[in-house]
Structures are given as C-alpha cells and as structure tokens.
C-alpha cells in the first residue's frame, strides 16, 4: 500500500502491484525535487536583506571630526558624538551650530581652560606634550570644566575658534584664527617656536568686555612672548601690547596659556584672559587688573 509518500508492501502483494507503487514513488520524488529546485531559485533571486544603517557619529560609524558630521548631516544638532582621533575612539560634544564671529558649523573641541587656575599656564607641560587632561569634560559643552582632548594632538585644522567668557559673567565672545595650511595645535605649539597670526588688535580686544592693551608692540600668534627672561609676558595663543616702542618690555596681554609679569614686577597669576592696567597705557602694580576668563578652544 502507498501511504504518506512511503511504500508498505504486504507479504502477499503481486509483483505488478509492486511495480506500480515503485513508479508512483519515483514520480512523487521527482515532483518533490522539482518543488525544492523552484524554492531554491526563488531564494537565490530574492535581494539580500538590507544591513542596518548606522548614523554617522555613532559608535559603529565614527566620524573623523565634528566638521565631517556637519557636512554630511546638515540637519544634525549639537550634542555628543563618537569621534575617531588618532587611534582612539571617544565621545566628544560637537558644536554644530554657528559660533558667533567664528561662524561656520561643525566645531570640534580641543581644550577648555579656566583662566583662574594654573592648569594651562604658559609653562604647563600640557602645552608641549600629547598628554590629555580629564577627557570626560570633553562631553559637556560650554561649562567651567577644564579639559585637554586627543584632538589637540591629532586633529588638523584650518580654522581655530577661541570662545572667551569672563570668569564673572556668561557673555561669550569669539576670536577666529584662520590658518594658511592645515596643522594640529600640538605641532604649532610643542616646539616652542613663534608662529604669527593675523587676527588683528581690534578683534583681540573684542574678546572681552573692557579689554585693554598698551598701544605698541602688537605682536600676536602662537608661543608669543616679549623676551626670553622668565618674567617676560607670554601667551601660547594671544597678543602682546606695550607702552614703549618695542616688545621686550611688554606689560599687557590677552589670550590663553598666559605667563610672565607686567610692569617689571606684577605677576598676573592667570592662565587665560586679559592682563591690563586701569590707567593704560601707563602701568603700576596698584592699577594692574587680571581679568581672568574661561576660554574654549575649538577647531574646524
């Protein structure tokens, strides 16, 4: 008997009945093989299931900078994204909005400096090494937490934005530094060689309300300093002013990574802001003002 695609032969079944059942089995087998082949062809012609798409800036699809995110995702909003810098993947707060006078979109933070502290004073080893400092603060945007990120050492940029905020206020003002070629901040600063910029006196003075500089010298750039002595005014990124027709005895400065003394004996004791005198261009220890500021350094 033929049952459920199987053959059951009774002991007394005649030979011609067996032959008929075998023919039916062969036919059934061919039919099943044909159906199987049809299924295989259908599967082969079916397009593969699409792989899940990962948004740029996620851990599975890191970006090289916040600028890349802004360019490839114009509608993206500011927030924390995954950035590959050097050989390290890390979360960084990307500023994807335009930043005042710096303009543009897609600013990657390099460091944040509290001018009231000496963490990033001119002579700090953090300026000339690839060491980082509290990288978790790179996720918190415009606040008072100091940080130095791997982007300082490994992210080439053509534009640098310094965002100044007075220690006793909330108003943010920007200074834009445009470079002639792409470079990392580490390469610009670590060799302790002076590299000039062309921001201009007026733009530096606009960084802080009430900022003042003596009228002469007007030297600006990276690793800018008045002289080689330990007391000479200096700035890792900034501008010097003097009341005399030289830079050797400069008494006022503005910028970030500050050091030195003004008026020959007054030590400003701040790492970012504006060192000036209330009776500028004259100077005296009694009229010296250390206008410390928070400075956020961002690149594009």
XYZ file of C-alpha atoms in Angstrom:
300
model
C 0.000 0.000 0.000
C 1.160 3.581 -0.727
C 0.774 5.858 2.287
C 2.287 9.292 3.186
C 4.934 9.110 0.486
C 6.084 5.758 1.812
C 5.643 2.278 0.437
C 4.289 -0.527 2.528
C 4.308 -3.883 0.814
C 2.116 -6.677 2.022
C 3.811 -10.053 2.041
C 1.291 -11.366 -0.482
C 1.291 -8.308 -2.843
C 1.584 -9.372 -6.516
C 4.636 -8.283 -8.497
C 2.694 -5.976 -10.840
C 1.293 -4.063 -7.834
C 4.811 -3.538 -6.524
C 5.921 -2.114 -9.862
C 3.007 0.335 -9.889
C 3.845 1.541 -6.393
C 7.512 1.981 -7.264
C 6.550 4.077 -10.292
C 4.351 6.255 -8.086
C 7.214 6.696 -5.609
C 9.645 7.742 -8.321
C 7.093 10.214 -9.699
C 6.492 11.673 -6.237
C 10.236 12.007 -5.640
C 10.687 13.869 -8.936
C 7.816 16.185 -8.027
C 9.346 16.991 -4.636
C 12.757 17.601 -6.222
C 11.174 19.982 -8.715
C 9.443 21.930 -5.953
C 12.711 22.123 -3.981
C 14.561 23.474 -7.003
C 11.874 26.102 -7.511
C 12.229 27.212 -3.889
C 15.999 27.449 -4.249
C 15.698 29.562 -7.390
C 13.238 31.880 -5.652
C 15.574 32.338 -2.701
C 18.531 32.966 -4.986
C 16.689 35.703 -6.876
C 15.476 37.426 -3.716
C 17.613 40.524 -2.835
C 19.581 40.208 0.417
C 18.068 41.762 3.499
C 19.402 45.324 3.913
C 22.027 45.800 6.585
C 21.074 48.202 9.362
C 22.292 51.744 8.641
C 24.329 53.390 11.366
C 24.196 57.150 11.744
C 27.493 58.989 11.351
C 28.852 59.746 14.783
C 27.587 56.548 16.378
C 29.998 54.057 17.912
C 29.631 51.750 14.906
C 30.161 54.590 12.402
C 32.610 57.075 13.892
C 33.348 60.460 12.355
C 36.800 61.994 11.959
C 35.630 65.386 13.248
C 32.564 67.403 14.129
C 33.040 69.259 10.844
C 32.536 65.988 8.935
C 29.237 65.443 10.758
C 28.089 68.976 9.914
C 28.977 68.487 6.246
C 27.389 65.071 5.817
C 24.418 65.581 8.166
C 23.313 69.209 7.701
C 20.305 68.752 9.981
C 22.270 67.248 12.868
C 22.110 69.114 16.155
C 24.828 69.844 18.695
C 25.496 67.022 21.118
C 27.798 64.141 21.986
C 29.135 62.062 19.068
C 31.749 59.354 18.606
C 34.910 60.736 17.006
C 37.986 58.803 15.894
C 41.068 60.845 16.739
C 44.495 59.300 16.344
C 43.884 55.640 17.188
C 41.299 56.415 19.843
C 37.504 56.440 19.584
C 35.952 58.807 22.081
C 32.785 60.726 22.784
C 33.021 64.476 22.200
C 30.490 67.279 22.356
C 30.209 68.634 18.808
C 29.165 72.256 18.330
C 27.185 72.007 15.100
C 25.699 75.487 15.267
C 27.372 78.655 14.035
C 29.579 80.181 16.738
C 29.131 83.940 16.571
C 32.097 85.686 14.988
C 33.715 82.345 14.181
C 30.730 81.422 12.018
C 30.761 78.041 10.323
C 29.304 74.801 11.605
C 30.937 71.700 12.985
C 33.418 72.832 15.637
C 35.478 70.149 17.412
C 36.708 70.977 20.936
C 40.449 70.716 21.631
C 40.609 72.104 25.170
C 38.807 74.167 27.797
C 40.746 76.488 30.094
C 39.710 78.129 33.365
C 41.811 81.281 33.498
C 41.558 81.467 37.290
C 43.597 78.266 37.572
C 47.193 77.490 36.613
C 46.494 74.157 34.907
C 47.178 75.633 31.476
C 49.583 78.456 32.294
C 52.260 79.102 29.675
C 54.839 76.839 31.336
C 52.489 73.883 31.871
C 53.805 70.650 30.339
C 50.326 70.075 28.913
C 51.045 72.521 26.073
C 54.106 70.663 24.839
C 53.102 67.033 25.420
C 50.451 64.736 24.000
C 49.130 64.002 27.478
C 45.397 64.514 27.917
C 43.554 66.053 30.835
C 40.096 64.992 32.078
C 38.746 63.807 28.708
C 35.284 63.245 30.199
C 34.865 67.041 30.299
C 35.011 66.980 26.508
C 31.401 65.785 26.548
C 29.916 68.689 28.483
C 29.976 71.639 26.070
C 30.341 75.227 27.298
C 30.921 74.890 31.024
C 33.670 75.553 33.597
C 35.323 72.116 33.444
C 38.889 72.109 32.176
C 39.992 69.532 29.623
C 42.599 68.736 27.017
C 41.500 66.173 24.434
C 43.450 63.950 21.993
C 42.146 66.266 19.269
C 44.741 68.794 20.498
C 47.469 66.492 19.211
C 45.868 64.695 16.278
C 43.198 66.843 14.610
C 44.492 69.014 11.741
C 42.550 72.240 11.255
C 42.478 75.366 9.127
C 40.331 77.436 11.499
C 40.631 77.883 15.248
C 37.882 79.436 17.351
C 38.622 80.825 20.806
C 35.429 81.326 22.790
C 36.003 83.744 25.699
C 33.711 84.043 28.690
C 34.587 86.270 31.653
C 35.011 84.472 34.962
C 32.247 86.595 36.456
C 29.759 86.506 33.581
C 28.030 84.461 30.920
C 28.537 86.510 27.753
C 30.517 84.531 25.169
C 32.660 86.257 22.562
C 34.730 84.653 19.846
C 38.111 85.180 18.205
C 38.657 83.443 14.862
C 42.151 82.419 13.763
C 42.419 81.325 10.141
C 45.438 79.287 9.089
C 47.182 79.234 5.729
C 47.531 75.443 5.875
C 46.184 72.513 7.855
C 48.017 71.842 11.116
C 47.486 70.386 14.585
C 47.668 72.617 17.643
C 50.292 70.310 19.131
C 52.584 70.830 16.130
C 52.100 74.593 16.281
C 52.929 74.892 19.981
C 55.052 71.960 21.198
C 58.319 73.143 19.604
C 58.066 76.485 21.468
C 58.624 78.355 18.207
C 56.757 81.570 17.481
C 54.117 81.281 14.751
C 52.395 84.526 13.825
C 48.683 85.054 13.277
C 46.764 87.929 11.692
C 43.684 88.281 13.884
C 44.348 91.975 14.481
C 44.391 94.158 17.586
C 40.740 95.204 17.276
C 39.498 91.622 17.140
C 41.573 90.562 20.134
C 40.220 93.481 22.155
C 36.686 92.445 21.247
C 37.155 89.107 23.043
C 36.286 90.534 26.471
C 34.240 93.497 27.592
C 36.553 96.199 28.924
C 39.689 94.584 27.483
C 42.674 96.921 27.114
C 46.164 96.703 25.617
C 49.012 99.163 25.510
C 49.380 100.732 22.022
C 52.741 99.380 20.868
C 54.382 96.015 20.145
C 51.186 94.428 18.761
C 52.779 91.016 18.442
C 50.381 88.094 18.094
C 50.434 84.382 17.396
C 51.304 81.012 18.902
C 54.099 80.976 21.517
C 54.198 84.774 21.504
C 56.459 86.278 24.142
C 58.019 89.641 24.950
C 61.510 88.354 25.701
C 63.445 85.314 26.813
C 63.598 86.027 30.530
C 61.427 84.127 33.000
C 59.435 87.274 33.810
C 58.670 88.278 30.205
C 54.986 88.345 29.295
C 53.934 85.457 27.057
C 50.954 83.583 25.677
C 50.570 80.227 23.976
C 47.870 81.825 21.819
C 47.464 85.560 22.115
C 48.516 89.184 21.690
C 51.006 91.484 23.458
C 50.877 95.257 23.966
C 53.499 97.677 25.280
C 53.682 101.378 26.137
C 57.219 101.596 24.740
C 58.214 101.178 21.103
C 59.384 97.583 21.500
C 58.116 94.187 22.628
C 60.861 93.314 25.115
C 59.163 95.110 27.998
C 55.514 94.455 27.075
C 53.194 94.859 30.070
C 49.774 93.829 28.723
C 48.478 90.718 27.010
C 45.322 88.858 26.079
C 44.799 85.219 25.162
C 45.162 81.729 26.574
C 48.158 79.956 28.086
C 49.411 83.144 29.726
C 52.526 83.705 31.800
C 55.046 86.296 32.941
C 54.899 89.669 34.676
C 53.828 93.144 33.634
C 55.352 96.420 34.729
C 58.519 94.569 35.641
C 57.161 93.161 38.879
C 53.441 92.398 38.658
C 52.586 88.728 38.154
C 49.056 88.420 36.761
C 48.553 84.859 38.094
C 46.063 83.663 35.494
C 46.220 81.308 32.533
C 43.620 82.946 30.276
C 42.079 86.385 29.945
C 43.431 89.940 29.741
C 46.277 91.358 31.821
C 45.967 95.147 31.753
C 46.127 98.369 33.784
C 43.299 100.651 34.757
C 45.366 103.683 33.725
C 46.647 102.198 30.460
C 48.892 102.873 28.668
C 50.729 103.630 31.918
C 51.251 100.869 34.424
C 51.755 100.312 38.094
C 51.190 97.405 40.420
C 48.388 99.290 42.136
C 46.369 99.604 38.908
C 47.031 96.141 37.472
C 43.999 94.087 36.526
C 43.982 90.337 35.928
C 40.739 89.829 34.029
C 40.612 86.022 34.024
C 38.357 84.251 31.549
C 37.193 80.825 30.529
C 38.464 80.005 27.062
C 37.193 77.142 24.938
C 39.467 76.225 22.028
C 37.702 74.624 19.070
C 38.863 73.655 15.590
C 37.439 73.207 12.132
